Short mmCIF file of C-alpha atoms in Angstrom, two decimals:
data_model
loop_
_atom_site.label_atom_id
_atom_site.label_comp_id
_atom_site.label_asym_id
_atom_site.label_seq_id
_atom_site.Cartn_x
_atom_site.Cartn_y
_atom_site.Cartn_z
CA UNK A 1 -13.31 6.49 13.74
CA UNK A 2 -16.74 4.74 13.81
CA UNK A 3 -14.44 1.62 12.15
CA UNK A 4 -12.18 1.65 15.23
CA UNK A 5 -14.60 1.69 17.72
CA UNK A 6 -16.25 -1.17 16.18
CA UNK A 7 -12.98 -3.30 16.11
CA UNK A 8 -12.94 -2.07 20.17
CA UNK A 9 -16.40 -3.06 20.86
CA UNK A 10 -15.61 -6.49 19.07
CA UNK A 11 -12.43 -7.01 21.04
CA UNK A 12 -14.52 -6.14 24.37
CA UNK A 13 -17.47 -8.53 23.84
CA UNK A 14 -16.21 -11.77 21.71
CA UNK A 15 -15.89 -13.98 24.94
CA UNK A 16 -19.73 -13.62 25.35
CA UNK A 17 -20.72 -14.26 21.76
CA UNK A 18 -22.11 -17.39 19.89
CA UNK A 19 -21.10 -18.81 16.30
CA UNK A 20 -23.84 -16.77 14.17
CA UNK A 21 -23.01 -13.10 15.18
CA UNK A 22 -20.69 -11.03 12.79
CA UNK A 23 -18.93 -8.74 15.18
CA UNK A 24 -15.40 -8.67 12.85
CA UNK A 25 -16.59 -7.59 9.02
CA UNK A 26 -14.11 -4.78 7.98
CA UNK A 27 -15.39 -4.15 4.68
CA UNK A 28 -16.06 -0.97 5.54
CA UNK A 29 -12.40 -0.14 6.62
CA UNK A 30 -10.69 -2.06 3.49
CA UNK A 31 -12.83 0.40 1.57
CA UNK A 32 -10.41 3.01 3.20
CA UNK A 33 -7.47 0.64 2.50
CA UNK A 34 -7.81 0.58 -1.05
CA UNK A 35 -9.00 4.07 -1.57
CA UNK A 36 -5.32 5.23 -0.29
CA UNK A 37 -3.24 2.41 -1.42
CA UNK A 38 -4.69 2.86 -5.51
CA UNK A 39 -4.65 6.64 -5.47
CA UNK A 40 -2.07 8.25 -3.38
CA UNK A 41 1.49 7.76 -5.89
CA UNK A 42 3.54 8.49 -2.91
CA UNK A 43 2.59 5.50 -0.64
CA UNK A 44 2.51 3.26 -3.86
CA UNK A 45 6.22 3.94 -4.09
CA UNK A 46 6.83 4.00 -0.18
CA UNK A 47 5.79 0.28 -0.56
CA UNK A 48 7.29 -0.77 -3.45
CA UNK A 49 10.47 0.46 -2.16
CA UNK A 50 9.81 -1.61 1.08
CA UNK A 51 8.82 -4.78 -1.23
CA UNK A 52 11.82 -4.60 -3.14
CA UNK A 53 13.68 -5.35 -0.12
CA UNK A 54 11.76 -7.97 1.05
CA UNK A 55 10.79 -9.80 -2.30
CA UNK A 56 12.70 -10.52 -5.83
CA UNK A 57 15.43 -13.40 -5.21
CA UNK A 58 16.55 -12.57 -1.49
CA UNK A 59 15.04 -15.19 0.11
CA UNK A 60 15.88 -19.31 0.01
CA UNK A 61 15.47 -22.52 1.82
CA UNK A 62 17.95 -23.68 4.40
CA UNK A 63 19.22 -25.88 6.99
CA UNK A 64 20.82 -24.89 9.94
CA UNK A 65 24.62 -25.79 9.97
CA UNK A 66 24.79 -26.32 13.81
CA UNK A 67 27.16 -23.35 14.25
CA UNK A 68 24.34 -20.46 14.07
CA UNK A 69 24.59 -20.54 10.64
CA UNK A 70 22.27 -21.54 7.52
CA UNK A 71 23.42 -23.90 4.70
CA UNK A 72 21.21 -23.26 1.38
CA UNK A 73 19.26 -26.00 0.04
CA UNK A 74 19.73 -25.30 -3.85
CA UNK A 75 17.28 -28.46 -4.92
CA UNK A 76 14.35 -26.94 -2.91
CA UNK A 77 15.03 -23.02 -2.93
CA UNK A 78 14.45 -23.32 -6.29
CA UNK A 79 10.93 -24.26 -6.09
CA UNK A 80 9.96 -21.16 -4.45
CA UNK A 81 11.29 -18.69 -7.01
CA UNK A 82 8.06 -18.82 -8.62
CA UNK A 83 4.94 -16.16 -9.46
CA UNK A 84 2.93 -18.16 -7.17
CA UNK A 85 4.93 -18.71 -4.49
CA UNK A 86 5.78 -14.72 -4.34
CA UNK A 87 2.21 -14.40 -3.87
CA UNK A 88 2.51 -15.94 -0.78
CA UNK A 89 5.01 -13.67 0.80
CA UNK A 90 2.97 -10.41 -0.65
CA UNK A 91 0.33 -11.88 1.20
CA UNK A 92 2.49 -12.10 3.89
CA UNK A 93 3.86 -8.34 3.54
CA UNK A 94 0.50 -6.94 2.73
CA UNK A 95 -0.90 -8.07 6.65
CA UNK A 96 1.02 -6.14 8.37
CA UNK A 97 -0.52 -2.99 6.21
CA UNK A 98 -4.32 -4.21 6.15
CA UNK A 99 -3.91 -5.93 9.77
CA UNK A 100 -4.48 -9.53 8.22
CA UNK A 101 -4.16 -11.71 4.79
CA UNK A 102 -6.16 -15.41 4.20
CA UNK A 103 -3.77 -17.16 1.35
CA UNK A 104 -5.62 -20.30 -0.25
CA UNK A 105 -2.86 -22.67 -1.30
CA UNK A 106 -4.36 -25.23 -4.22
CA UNK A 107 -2.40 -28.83 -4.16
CA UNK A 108 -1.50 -28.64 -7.25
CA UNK A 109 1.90 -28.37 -8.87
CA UNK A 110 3.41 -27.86 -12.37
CA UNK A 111 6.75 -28.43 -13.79
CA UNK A 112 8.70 -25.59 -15.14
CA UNK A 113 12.79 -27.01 -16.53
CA UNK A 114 12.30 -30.06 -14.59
CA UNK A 115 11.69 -27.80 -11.50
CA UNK A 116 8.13 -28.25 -9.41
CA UNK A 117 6.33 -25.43 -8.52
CA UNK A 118 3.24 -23.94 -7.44
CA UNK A 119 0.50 -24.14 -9.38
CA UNK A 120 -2.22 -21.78 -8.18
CA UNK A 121 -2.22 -19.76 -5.32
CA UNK A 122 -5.13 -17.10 -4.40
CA UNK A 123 -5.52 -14.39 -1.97
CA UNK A 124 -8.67 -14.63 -0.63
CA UNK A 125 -10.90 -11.09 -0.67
CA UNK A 126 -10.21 -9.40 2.99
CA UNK A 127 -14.40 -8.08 3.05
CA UNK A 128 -14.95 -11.27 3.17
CA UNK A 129 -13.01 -12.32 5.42
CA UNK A 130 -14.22 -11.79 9.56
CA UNK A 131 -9.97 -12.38 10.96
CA UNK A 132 -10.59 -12.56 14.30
CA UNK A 133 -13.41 -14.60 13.78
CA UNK A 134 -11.39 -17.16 12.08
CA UNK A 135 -14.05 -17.18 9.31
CA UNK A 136 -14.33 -16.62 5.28
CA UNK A 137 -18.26 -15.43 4.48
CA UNK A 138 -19.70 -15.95 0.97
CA UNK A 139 -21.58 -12.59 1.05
CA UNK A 140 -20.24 -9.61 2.96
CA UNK A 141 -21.51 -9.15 6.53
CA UNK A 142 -23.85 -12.36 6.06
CA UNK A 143 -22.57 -15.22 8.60
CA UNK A 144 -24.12 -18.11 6.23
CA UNK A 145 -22.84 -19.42 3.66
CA UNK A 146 -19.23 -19.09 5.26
CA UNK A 147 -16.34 -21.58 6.07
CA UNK A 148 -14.65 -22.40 9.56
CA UNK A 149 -10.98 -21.59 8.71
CA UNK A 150 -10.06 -23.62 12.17
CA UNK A 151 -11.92 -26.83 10.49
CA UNK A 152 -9.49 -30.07 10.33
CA UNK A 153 -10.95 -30.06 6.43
CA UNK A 154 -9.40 -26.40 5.78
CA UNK A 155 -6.18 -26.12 7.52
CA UNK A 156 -4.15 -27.74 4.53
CA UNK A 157 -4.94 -25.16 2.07
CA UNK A 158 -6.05 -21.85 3.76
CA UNK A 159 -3.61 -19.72 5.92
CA UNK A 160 -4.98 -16.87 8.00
CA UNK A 161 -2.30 -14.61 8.58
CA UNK A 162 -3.86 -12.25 11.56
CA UNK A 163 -1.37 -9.76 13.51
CA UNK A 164 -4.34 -9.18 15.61
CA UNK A 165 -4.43 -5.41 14.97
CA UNK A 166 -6.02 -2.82 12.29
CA UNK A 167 -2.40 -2.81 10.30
CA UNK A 168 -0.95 0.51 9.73
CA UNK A 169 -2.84 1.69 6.89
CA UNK A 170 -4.87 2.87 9.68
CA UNK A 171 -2.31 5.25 10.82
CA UNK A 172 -2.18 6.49 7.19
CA UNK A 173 -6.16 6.75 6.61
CA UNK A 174 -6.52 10.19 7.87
CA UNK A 175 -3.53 11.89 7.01
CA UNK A 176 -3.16 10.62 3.22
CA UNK A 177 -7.09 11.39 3.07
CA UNK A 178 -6.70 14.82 4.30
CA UNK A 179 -3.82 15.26 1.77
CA UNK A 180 -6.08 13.94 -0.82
CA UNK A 181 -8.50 16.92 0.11
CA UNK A 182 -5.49 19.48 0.13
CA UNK A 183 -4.41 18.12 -3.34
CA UNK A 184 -8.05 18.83 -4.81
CA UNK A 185 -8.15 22.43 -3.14
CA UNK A 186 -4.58 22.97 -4.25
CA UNK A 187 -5.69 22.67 -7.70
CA UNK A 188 -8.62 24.78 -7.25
CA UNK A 189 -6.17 27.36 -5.50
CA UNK A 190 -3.83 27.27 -8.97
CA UNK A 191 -6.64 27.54 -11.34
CA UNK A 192 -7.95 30.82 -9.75
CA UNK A 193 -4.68 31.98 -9.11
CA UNK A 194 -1.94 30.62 -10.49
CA UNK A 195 -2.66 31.21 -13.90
CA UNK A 196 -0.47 33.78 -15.57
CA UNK A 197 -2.78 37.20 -17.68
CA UNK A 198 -1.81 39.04 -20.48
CA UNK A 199 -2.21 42.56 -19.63
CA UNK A 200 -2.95 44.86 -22.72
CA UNK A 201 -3.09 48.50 -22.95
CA UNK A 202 -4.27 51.19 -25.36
CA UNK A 203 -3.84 54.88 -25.41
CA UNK A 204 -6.94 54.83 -26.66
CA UNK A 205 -10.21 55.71 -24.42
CA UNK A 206 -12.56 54.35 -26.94
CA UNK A 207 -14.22 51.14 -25.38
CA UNK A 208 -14.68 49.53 -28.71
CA UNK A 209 -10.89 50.01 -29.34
CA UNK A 210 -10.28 47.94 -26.16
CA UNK A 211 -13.16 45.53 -26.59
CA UNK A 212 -10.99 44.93 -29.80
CA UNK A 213 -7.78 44.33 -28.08
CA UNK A 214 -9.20 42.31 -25.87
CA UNK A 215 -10.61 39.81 -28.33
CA UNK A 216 -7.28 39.85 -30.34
CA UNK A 217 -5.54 38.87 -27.44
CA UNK A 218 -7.93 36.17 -26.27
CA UNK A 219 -7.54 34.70 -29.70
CA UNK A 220 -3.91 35.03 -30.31
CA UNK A 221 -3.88 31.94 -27.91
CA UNK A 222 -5.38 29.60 -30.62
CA UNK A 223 -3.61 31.72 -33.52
CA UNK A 224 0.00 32.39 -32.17
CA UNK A 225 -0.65 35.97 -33.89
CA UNK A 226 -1.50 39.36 -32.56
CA UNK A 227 -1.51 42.73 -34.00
CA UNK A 228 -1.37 45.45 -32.26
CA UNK A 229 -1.25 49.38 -32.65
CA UNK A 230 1.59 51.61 -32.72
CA UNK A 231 1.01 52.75 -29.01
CA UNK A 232 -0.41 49.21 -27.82
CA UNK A 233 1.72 47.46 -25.04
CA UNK A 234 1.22 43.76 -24.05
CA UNK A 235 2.64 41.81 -21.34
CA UNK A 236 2.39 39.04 -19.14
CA UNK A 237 1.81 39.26 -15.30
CA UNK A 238 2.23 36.29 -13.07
CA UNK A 239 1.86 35.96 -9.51
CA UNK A 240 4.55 35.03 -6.86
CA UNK A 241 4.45 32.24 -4.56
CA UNK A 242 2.23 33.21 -2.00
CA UNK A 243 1.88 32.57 1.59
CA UNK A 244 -1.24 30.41 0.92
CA UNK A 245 0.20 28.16 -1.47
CA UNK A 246 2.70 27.41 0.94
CA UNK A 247 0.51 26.49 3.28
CA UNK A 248 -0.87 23.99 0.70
CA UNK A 249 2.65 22.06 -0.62
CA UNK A 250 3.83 22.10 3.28
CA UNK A 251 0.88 20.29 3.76
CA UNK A 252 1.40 18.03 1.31
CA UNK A 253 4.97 17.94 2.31
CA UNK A 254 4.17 16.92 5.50
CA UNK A 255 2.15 14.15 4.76
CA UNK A 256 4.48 12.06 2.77
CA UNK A 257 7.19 12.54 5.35
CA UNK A 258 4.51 10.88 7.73
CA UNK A 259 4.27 7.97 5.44
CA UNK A 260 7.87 7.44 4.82
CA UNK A 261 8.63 7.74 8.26
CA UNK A 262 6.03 4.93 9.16
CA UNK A 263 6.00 2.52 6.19
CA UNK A 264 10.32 3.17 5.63
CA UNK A 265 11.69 4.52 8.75
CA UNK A 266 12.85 7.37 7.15
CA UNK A 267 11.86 9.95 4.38
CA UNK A 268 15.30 9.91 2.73
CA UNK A 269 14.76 6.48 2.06
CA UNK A 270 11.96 7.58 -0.34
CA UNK A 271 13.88 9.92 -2.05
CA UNK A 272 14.11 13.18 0.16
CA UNK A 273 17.60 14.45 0.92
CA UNK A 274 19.20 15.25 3.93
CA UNK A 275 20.83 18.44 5.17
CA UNK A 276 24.47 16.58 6.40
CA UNK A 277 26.07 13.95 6.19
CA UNK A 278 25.57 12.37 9.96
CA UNK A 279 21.70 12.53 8.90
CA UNK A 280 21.48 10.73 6.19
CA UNK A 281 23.99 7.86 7.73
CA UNK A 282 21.37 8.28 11.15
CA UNK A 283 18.15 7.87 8.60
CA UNK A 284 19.80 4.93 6.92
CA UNK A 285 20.54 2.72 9.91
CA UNK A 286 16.31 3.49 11.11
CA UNK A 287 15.49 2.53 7.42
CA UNK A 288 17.98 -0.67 7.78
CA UNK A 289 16.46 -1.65 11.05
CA UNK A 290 12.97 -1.40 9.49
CA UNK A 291 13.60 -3.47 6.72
CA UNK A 292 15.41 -5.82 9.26
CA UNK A 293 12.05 -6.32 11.44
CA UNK A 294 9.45 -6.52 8.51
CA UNK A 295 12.39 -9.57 7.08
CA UNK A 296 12.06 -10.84 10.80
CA UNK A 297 8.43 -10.69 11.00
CA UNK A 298 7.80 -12.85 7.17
CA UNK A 299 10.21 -15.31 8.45
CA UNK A 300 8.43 -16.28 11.23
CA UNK A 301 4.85 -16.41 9.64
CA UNK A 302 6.29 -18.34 6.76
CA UNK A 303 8.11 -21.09 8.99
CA UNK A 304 5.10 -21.34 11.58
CA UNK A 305 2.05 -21.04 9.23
CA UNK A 306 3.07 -21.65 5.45
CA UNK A 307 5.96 -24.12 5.21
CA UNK A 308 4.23 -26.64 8.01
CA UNK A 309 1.49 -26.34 5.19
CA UNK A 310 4.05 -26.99 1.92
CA UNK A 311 5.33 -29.53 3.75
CA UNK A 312 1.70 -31.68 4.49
CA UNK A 313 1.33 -31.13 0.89
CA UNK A 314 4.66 -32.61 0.19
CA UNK A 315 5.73 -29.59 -1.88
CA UNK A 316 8.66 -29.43 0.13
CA UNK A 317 10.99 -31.76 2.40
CA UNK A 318 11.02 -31.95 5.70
CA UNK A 319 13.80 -29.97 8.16
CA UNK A 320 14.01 -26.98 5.63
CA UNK A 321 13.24 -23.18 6.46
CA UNK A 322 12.61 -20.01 5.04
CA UNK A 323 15.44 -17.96 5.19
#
């Protein structure tokens, strides 16, 4: 909360600031980023599942045919097919999670089977990195040392790409964090009470004659071995699903339908299934039109921010876009 009210205040007061004043250091929030991206499996899938759609060979170079159409350009599509250049559009992918990327694009190239590529391509650490500010800081929430990402001298080689918003890992900060919290107390929950006991009874109402099958059970666990007396009984009791653990997977439940549904479109997409038919065919078309927009959305930063750049750097030819 404290990290959206900040981003607030900033939006509300940058007009009447002066070069010199952090007001746009989200260190603190890309803390939060990272904490749920690395350790919640579910959203790590959620997003490679979106990646895989958006990534791997399904994108090219092309000129437009003059009928609506696009013509692919094999000579040049094959330069992006590279490690580095895929960096570029996970960059590109990953801004619309965190709310911005900076990509630093070296001009330098290598030959791979007669085929030029790029050589090195970096994304640049988002704490230190003020978006709105246009500006890359040596030191986290220190203006000076820092660099001008609007200066003529950087424009060729660093591209901020800024959708102007928090991203929507900040609709998932509270809800996979709260999960995260429900997970630990789950565990807690099955280690008090999910754990099956071995009941053992004796006719006998001598306490050292139950003492004694109470250690032989306890240690038949390591051994594999009990014996008993004539008249002993042993068996194993284990508790029922209870109201309170279902409270605890619905939970859980709940909060990786809210992440497929925002990252996805849909949770069948990320492997839930669907009571009929018509649902699954309704969830698909969301999920489609999902994956349709996020395509949408890398097209346009790559052919208004990146391939202008590729192009100064004569990577690329001229008249070509990324399809």
């Amino acid at each position: 909360m404290h990290e959206v009210w900040k981003h607030n205040r900033f939006k509300s007061t940058v007009n009447y600031t002066e070069d010199g004043t952090i007001l746009d250091d989200r260190s603190g929030l890309i803390d939060l980023y990272d904490s749920i991206s690395t350790q919640d499996a579910h959203l790590a899938g959620v997003r490679e599942t979106l990646e895989s759609q958006l990534t791997d060979e399904r994108y090219m170079l092309a000129t437009p045919d003059g009928k609506g159409g696009w013509v692919r350009d094999e000579e040049e599509s094959k330069k992006i097919q590279g490690s580095q250049f895929e960096k570029i559009i996970q960059g590109v992918v990953d801004s619309r999670a965190y709310g911005y990327t900076c990509i630093e694009i070296m001009p330098r190239f290598m030959e791979i089977h007669n085929v030029k590529m790029l050589a090195e391509v970096n994304i640049i650490e988002r704490r230190n990195v003020l978006p709105n500010q246009a500006r890359v800081v040596q030191r986290q929430g220190i203006w000076l040392p820092g660099w001008d990402l609007n200066n003529e001298q950087f424009k060729d080689n660093y591209i901020l790409v800024n959708t102007g918003g928090l991203g929507y890992f900040a609709n998932l900060v509270p809800i996979v964090l709260a999960k995260k919290f429900t997970m630990s107390n789950y565990i807690g929950f099955a280690h008090t009470y999910g754990q099956p006991i071995i009941h053992g009874k004796t006719p006998s109402e001598i306490d050292a004659d139950k003492r004694k099958l109470a250690s032989d059970i306890a240690k038949s666990s390591e051994k594999r071995v009990i014996v008993t007396g004539q008249d002993d009984t042993i068996d194993v009791k284990t508790f029922t699903v209870s109201n309170s653990e279902r409270v605890f997977t619905g939970l859980i439940n709940l909060t990786n339908q809210e992440v497929s549904n925002l990252v996805l479109g849909s949770e069948s997409m990320a492997g839930e299934t669907q009571a009929y038919a018509g649902s699954a065919k309704t969830h698909e078309d969301i999920y489609r039109a999902r994956i349709k927009r996020n395509r949408k959305y890398v097209e346009n930063v790559m052919n208004e921010q990146v391939i202008p750049v590729l192009q100064r750097m004569g990577f690329i030819k001229k008249g070509v876009y990324f399809k």
